[in-house]
Coordinates of C-alpha atoms in Angstrom, one line a residue:
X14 CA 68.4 -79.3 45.4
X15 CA 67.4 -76.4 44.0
X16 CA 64.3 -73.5 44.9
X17 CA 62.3 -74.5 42.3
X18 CA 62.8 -78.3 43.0
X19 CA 62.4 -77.6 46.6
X20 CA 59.0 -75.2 45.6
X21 CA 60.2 -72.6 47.9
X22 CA 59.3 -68.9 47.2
X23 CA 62.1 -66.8 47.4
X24 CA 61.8 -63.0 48.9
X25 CA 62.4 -62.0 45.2
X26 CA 59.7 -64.3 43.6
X27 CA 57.1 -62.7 46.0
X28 CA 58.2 -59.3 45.4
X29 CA 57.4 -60.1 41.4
X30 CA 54.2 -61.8 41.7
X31 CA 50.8 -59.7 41.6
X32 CA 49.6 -61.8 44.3
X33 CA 52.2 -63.0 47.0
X34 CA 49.7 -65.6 48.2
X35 CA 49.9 -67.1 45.2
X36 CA 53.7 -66.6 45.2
X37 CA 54.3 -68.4 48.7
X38 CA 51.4 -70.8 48.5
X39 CA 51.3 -71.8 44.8
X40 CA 48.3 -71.1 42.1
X41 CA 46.0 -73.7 43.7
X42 CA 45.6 -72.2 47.1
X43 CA 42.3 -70.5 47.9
X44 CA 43.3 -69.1 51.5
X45 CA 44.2 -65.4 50.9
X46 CA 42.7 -63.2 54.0
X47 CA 40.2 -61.4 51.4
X48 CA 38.9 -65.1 50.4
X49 CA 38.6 -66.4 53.9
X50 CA 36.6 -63.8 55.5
X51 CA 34.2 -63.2 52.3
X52 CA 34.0 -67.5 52.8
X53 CA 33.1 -67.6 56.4
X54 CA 30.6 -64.3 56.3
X55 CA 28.5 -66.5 52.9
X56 CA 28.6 -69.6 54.9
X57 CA 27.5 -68.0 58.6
X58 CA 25.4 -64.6 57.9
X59 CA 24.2 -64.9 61.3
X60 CA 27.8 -64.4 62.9
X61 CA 27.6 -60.8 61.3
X62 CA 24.3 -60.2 62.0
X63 CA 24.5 -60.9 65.9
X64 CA 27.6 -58.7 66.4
X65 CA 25.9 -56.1 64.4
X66 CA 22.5 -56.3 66.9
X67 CA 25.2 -56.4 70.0
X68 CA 27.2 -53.4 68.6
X69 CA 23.5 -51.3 68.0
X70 CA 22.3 -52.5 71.4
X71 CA 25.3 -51.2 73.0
X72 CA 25.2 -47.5 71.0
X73 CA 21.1 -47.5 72.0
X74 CA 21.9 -48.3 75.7
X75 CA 24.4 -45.7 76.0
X76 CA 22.3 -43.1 74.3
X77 CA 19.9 -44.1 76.7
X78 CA 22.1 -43.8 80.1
X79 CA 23.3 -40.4 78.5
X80 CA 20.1 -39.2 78.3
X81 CA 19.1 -40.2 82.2
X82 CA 16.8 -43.2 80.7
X83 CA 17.8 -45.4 83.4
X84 CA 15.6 -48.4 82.7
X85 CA 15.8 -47.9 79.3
X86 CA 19.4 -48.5 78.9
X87 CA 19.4 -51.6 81.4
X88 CA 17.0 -53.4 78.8
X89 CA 19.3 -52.2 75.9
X90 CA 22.5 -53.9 77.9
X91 CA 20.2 -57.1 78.4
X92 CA 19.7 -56.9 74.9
X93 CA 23.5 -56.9 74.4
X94 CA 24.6 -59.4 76.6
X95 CA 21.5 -61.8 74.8
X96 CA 23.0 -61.1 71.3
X97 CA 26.7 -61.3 72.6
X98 CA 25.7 -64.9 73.5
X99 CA 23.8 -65.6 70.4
X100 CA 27.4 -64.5 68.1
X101 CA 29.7 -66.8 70.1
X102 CA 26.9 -69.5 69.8
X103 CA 27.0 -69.1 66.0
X104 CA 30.8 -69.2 65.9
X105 CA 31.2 -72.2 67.9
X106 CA 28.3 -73.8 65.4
X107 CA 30.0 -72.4 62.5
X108 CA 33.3 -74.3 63.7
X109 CA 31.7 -77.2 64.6
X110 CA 29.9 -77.2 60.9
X111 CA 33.3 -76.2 59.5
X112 CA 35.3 -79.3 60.9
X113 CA 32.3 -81.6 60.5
X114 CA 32.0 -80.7 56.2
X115 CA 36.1 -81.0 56.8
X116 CA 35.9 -84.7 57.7

């Protein structure tokens, strides 16, 4: 058998092709990178969101420990920790949803 019986991309077939997904995965497949993430953050916005609150939580708290704020800065890491949660709660929904529209 032949490559293109066998629908193997060669090395030289994906160095041709604009888009070497589409080289090794064929013209239906919708799984480049790009397309996954833009996928997952329009079908879970809260994911982003709750990383984003975690990551300005940590900047405030540190702020606030730099600048001798003691109580301050324990609130903001409480805050973290609450938001931390709330994203890996969201990703293990998210899955769950994922696999369940899967099925």
């Amino acid at each position: 058998m032949s490559n293109t019986e066998q629908n193997v991309a060669t090395s030289s077939d994906i160095q041709k092709a604009d888009d070497p997904y589409v080289a090794l995965f064929g013209e239906g497949h919708d799984a480049t990178p790009k397309r996954t993430h833009d996928n997952f953050l329009m079908e879970n916005p809260l994911v982003p969101s709750f990383i984003s609150l975690a990551g300005i939580s940590l900047v405030g708290g540190l702020w606030a420990y730099k600048t001798g704020r003691q109580q301050a800065s324990q609130n903001f890491q409480r805050a973290r920790v609450f938001f931390q949660g709330l994203a890996v709660g969201a990703l293990v929904l998210s899955t769950w949803n994922y696999n369940v529209k899967k099925d």
